[in-house]
Short mmCIF file of C-alpha atoms in Angstrom, two decimals:
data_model
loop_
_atom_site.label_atom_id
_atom_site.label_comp_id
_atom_site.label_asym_id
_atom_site.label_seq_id
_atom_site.Cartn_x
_atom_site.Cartn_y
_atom_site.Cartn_z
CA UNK A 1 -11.14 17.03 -2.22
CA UNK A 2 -8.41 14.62 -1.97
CA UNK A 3 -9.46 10.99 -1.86
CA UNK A 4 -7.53 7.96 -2.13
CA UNK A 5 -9.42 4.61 -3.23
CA UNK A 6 -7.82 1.30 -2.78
CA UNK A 7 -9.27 -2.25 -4.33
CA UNK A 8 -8.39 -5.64 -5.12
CA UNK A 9 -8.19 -7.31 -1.63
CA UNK A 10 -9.78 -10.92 -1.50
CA UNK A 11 -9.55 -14.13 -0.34
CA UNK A 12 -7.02 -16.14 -1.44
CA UNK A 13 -5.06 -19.08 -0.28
CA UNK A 14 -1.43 -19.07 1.04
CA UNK A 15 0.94 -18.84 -1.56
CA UNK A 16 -1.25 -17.21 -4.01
CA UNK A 17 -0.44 -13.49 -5.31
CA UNK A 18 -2.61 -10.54 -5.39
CA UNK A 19 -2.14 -7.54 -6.50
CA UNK A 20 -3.88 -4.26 -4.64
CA UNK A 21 -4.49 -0.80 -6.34
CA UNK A 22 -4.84 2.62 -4.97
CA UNK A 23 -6.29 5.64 -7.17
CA UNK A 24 -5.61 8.83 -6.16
CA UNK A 25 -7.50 12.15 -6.76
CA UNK A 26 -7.27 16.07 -5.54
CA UNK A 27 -3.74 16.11 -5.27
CA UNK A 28 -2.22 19.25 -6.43
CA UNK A 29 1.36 17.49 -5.84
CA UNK A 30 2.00 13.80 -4.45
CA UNK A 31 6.11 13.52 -2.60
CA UNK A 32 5.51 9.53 -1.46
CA UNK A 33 3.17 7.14 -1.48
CA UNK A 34 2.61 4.28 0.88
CA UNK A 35 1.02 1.09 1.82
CA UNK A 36 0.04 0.40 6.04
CA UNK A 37 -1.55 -2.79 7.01
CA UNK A 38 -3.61 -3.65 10.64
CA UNK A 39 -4.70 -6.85 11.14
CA UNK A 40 -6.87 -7.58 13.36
CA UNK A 41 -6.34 -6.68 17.42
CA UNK A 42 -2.58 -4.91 15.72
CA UNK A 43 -1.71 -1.77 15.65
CA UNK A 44 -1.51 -0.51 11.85
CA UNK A 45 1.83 -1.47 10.57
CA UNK A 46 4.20 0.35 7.62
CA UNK A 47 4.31 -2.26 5.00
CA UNK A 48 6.34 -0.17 2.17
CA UNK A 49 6.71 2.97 0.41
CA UNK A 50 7.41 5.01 -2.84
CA UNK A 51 8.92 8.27 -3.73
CA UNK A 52 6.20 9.54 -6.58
CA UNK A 53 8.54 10.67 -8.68
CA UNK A 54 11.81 8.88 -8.74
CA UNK A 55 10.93 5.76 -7.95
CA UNK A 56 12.39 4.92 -4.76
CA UNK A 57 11.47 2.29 -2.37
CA UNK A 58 11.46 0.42 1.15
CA UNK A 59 10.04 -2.20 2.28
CA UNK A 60 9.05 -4.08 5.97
CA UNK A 61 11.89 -6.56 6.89
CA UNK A 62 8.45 -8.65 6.68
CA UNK A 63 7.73 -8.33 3.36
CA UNK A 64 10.33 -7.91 1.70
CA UNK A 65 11.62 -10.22 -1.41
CA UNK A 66 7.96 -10.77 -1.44
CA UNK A 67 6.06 -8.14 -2.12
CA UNK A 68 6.73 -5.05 -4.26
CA UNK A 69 5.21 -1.56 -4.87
CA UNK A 70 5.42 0.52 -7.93
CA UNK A 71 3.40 3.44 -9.30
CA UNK A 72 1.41 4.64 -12.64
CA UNK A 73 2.40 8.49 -12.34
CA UNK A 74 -0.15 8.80 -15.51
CA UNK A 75 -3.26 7.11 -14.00
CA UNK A 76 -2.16 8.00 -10.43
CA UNK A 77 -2.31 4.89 -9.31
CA UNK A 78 -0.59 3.38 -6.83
CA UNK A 79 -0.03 -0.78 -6.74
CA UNK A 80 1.43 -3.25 -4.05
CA UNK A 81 2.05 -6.68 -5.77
CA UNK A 82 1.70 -8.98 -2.90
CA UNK A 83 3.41 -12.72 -3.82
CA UNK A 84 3.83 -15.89 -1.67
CA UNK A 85 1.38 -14.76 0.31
CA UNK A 86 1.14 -16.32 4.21
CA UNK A 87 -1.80 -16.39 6.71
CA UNK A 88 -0.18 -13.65 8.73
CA UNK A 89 -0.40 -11.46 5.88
CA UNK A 90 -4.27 -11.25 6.85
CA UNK A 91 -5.01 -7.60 7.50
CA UNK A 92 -6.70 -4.29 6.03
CA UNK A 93 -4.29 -2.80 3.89
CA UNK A 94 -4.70 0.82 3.78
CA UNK A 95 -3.13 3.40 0.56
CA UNK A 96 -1.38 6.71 2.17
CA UNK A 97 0.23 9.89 0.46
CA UNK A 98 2.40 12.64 1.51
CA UNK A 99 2.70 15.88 -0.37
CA UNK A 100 5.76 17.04 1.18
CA UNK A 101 9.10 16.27 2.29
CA UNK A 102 8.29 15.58 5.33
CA UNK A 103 6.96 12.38 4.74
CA UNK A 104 3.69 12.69 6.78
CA UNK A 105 1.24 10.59 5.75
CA UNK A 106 -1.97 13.27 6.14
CA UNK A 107 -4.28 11.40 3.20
CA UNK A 108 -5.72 7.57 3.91
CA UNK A 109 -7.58 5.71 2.12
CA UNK A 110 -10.56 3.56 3.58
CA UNK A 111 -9.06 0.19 3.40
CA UNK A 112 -9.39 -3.41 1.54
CA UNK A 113 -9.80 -6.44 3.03
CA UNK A 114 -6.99 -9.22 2.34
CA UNK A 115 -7.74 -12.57 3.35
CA UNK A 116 -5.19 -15.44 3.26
CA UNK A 117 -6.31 -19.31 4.45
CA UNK A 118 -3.88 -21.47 5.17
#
């Protein structure tokens, strides 16, 4: 069955950089890949997104010139380098894929934790 693991959420201090991975498994075919984030008492928010193939990306006006996500298309793997982190980057940051055109994201994974102190 599909299944989509994210890890490397911690806590770290503001400023600091992390780096969060996603493996992905069961996919016949992956079209995008993306990155969500719901802090706590938020609704889940898009943070940014991949086309699996060609590279492609776009990011939240929120994150952007900060963080960046890329892919392994060998060890399907998905990665969101998070840098000058700030406390309101504190959330669950959740790994999603599409498999078609469409751009629905029907595959999540369960989450990691991402902690920033101020």
């Amino acid at each position: 069955q599909v299944q989509l693991v994210e890890s490397g959420g911690r806590l770290v201090t503001a400023g600091d950089s992390l780096r969060l991975s996603c493996a992905v498994s069961g996919l016949f075919s992956t079209h995008a890949m993306a990155w969500f984030r719901r802090a706590p008492g938020k609704a889940r928010e898009y943070v940014a997104a991949i086309m699996w193939s060609a590279g492609n990306t776009r990011y939240a006006d929120t994150v952007k010139g900060r963080f960046t996500i890329s892919r392994d298309r060998a060890k399907n793997t998905l990665y969101l380098q998070m840098n000058s982190l700030k406390p309101e980057d504190t959330a669950v940051y959740y790994c999603a894929a599409a498999n078609s055109a469409e751009l629905v994201y029907d595959y999540w994974g369960q989450g990691t934790q991402v902690t920033v102190s101020s």
